[in-house]
Amino acid sequence: MRINETNRVAANGAAAETIALSALAWVLADEARALRLLDLTGLTPEQLRGGLGDPAVLGATLRFLESHEPDLIACAAAIDAAPAELVEARQILEERP
């Protein structure tokens, strides 16, 4: 069975969302890091809660991690992913409508 391009994009989007949600959980597990996320992204706790399925909110979380390499590396290790996978997930999420 061949996978058409639409299915491939949907699968990549779902994988990117899963990575981003795992990364967000990692960020929120540390209060200081969670507060830094809110401060640097401008998101409010309400926007964060309401935007768990929003590619823009998830992308902002991954971009936040990208901006501080030690956190990017630590998060990637914690969620069993390569740092490049987090970057790729952000790119995929930012390309989604």
GROMACS .gro file of C-alpha atoms in nm:
model
   97
    1MET     CA    1   0.000   0.000   0.000
    2ARG     CA    2   0.139   0.338  -0.099
    3ILE     CA    3   0.112   0.631   0.134
    4ASN     CA    4  -0.001   0.941  -0.051
    5GLU     CA    5   0.147   1.283   0.022
    6THR     CA    6  -0.157   1.396   0.223
    7ASN     CA    7  -0.123   1.098   0.458
    8ARG     CA    8   0.252   1.155   0.491
    9VAL     CA    9   0.203   1.521   0.585
   10ALA     CA   10  -0.069   1.428   0.835
   11ALA     CA   11   0.156   1.161   0.989
   12ASN     CA   12   0.446   1.406   1.015
   13GLY     CA   13   0.216   1.664   1.171
   14ALA     CA   14   0.090   1.415   1.429
   15ALA     CA   15   0.446   1.311   1.514
   16ALA     CA   16   0.552   1.675   1.544
   17GLU     CA   17   0.259   1.746   1.774
   18THR     CA   18   0.347   1.447   1.993
   19ILE     CA   19   0.708   1.562   2.024
   20ALA     CA   20   0.598   1.916   2.104
   21LEU     CA   21   0.352   1.802   2.371
   22SER     CA   22   0.622   1.587   2.531
   23ALA     CA   23   0.859   1.883   2.523
   24LEU     CA   24   0.595   2.109   2.676
   25ALA     CA   25   0.539   1.861   2.959
   26TRP     CA   26   0.914   1.858   3.020
   27VAL     CA   27   0.927   2.239   3.030
   28LEU     CA   28   0.631   2.262   3.267
   29ALA     CA   29   0.781   2.007   3.506
   30ASP     CA   30   1.024   2.275   3.628
   31GLU     CA   31   0.862   2.587   3.771
   32ALA     CA   32   1.148   2.824   3.687
   33ARG     CA   33   1.166   2.696   3.331
   34ALA     CA   34   0.787   2.717   3.295
   35LEU     CA   35   0.789   3.079   3.411
   36ARG     CA   36   1.072   3.155   3.167
   37LEU     CA   37   0.862   3.001   2.887
   38LEU     CA   38   0.572   3.230   2.971
   39ASP     CA   39   0.796   3.536   3.005
   40LEU     CA   40   0.987   3.482   2.682
   41THR     CA   41   0.698   3.370   2.463
   42GLY     CA   42   0.442   3.616   2.599
   43LEU     CA   43   0.195   3.332   2.645
   44THR     CA   44  -0.036   3.336   2.944
   45PRO     CA   45  -0.122   3.022   3.139
   46GLU     CA   46  -0.472   3.040   2.988
   47GLN     CA   47  -0.336   3.063   2.632
   48LEU     CA   48  -0.106   2.773   2.702
   49ARG     CA   49  -0.386   2.554   2.837
   50GLY     CA   50  -0.621   2.650   2.556
   51GLY     CA   51  -0.355   2.608   2.289
   52LEU     CA   52  -0.240   2.253   2.351
   53GLY     CA   53  -0.355   2.152   2.005
   54ASP     CA   54  -0.253   2.479   1.838
   55PRO     CA   55   0.052   2.443   1.612
   56ALA     CA   56   0.153   2.803   1.690
   57VAL     CA   57   0.161   2.742   2.066
   58LEU     CA   58   0.343   2.412   2.027
   59GLY     CA   59   0.588   2.569   1.783
   60ALA     CA   60   0.653   2.853   2.028
   61THR     CA   61   0.740   2.596   2.295
   62LEU     CA   62   0.992   2.427   2.067
   63ARG     CA   63   1.136   2.762   1.955
   64PHE     CA   64   1.177   2.850   2.325
   65LEU     CA   65   1.385   2.535   2.370
   66GLU     CA   66   1.587   2.608   2.058
   67SER     CA   67   1.681   2.947   2.198
   68HIS     CA   68   1.867   2.785   2.489
   69GLU     CA   69   2.076   2.492   2.369
   70PRO     CA   70   2.128   2.333   2.714
   71ASP     CA   71   1.750   2.307   2.756
   72LEU     CA   72   1.707   2.176   2.402
   73ILE     CA   73   1.963   1.901   2.464
   74ALA     CA   74   1.827   1.816   2.811
   75CYS     CA   75   1.469   1.803   2.686
   76ALA     CA   76   1.561   1.587   2.389
   77ALA     CA   77   1.738   1.341   2.618
   78ALA     CA   78   1.446   1.337   2.861
   79ILE     CA   79   1.188   1.261   2.592
   80ASP     CA   80   1.417   1.017   2.408
   81ALA     CA   81   1.453   1.226   2.093
   82ALA     CA   82   1.740   1.389   1.910
   83PRO     CA   83   1.764   1.768   1.938
   84ALA     CA   84   1.727   1.784   1.560
   85GLU     CA   85   1.390   1.610   1.591
   86LEU     CA   86   1.263   1.893   1.811
   87VAL     CA   87   1.383   2.148   1.556
   88GLU     CA   88   1.222   1.952   1.273
   89ALA     CA   89   0.898   1.922   1.468
   90ARG     CA   90   0.889   2.299   1.513
   91GLN     CA   91   0.942   2.349   1.141
   92ILE     CA   92   0.659   2.110   1.060
   93LEU     CA   93   0.425   2.278   1.308
   94GLU     CA   94   0.502   2.623   1.173
   95GLU     CA   95   0.418   2.505   0.821
   96ARG     CA   96   0.076   2.374   0.927
   97PRO     CA   97  -0.228   2.594   0.868
   0.00000   0.00000   0.00000
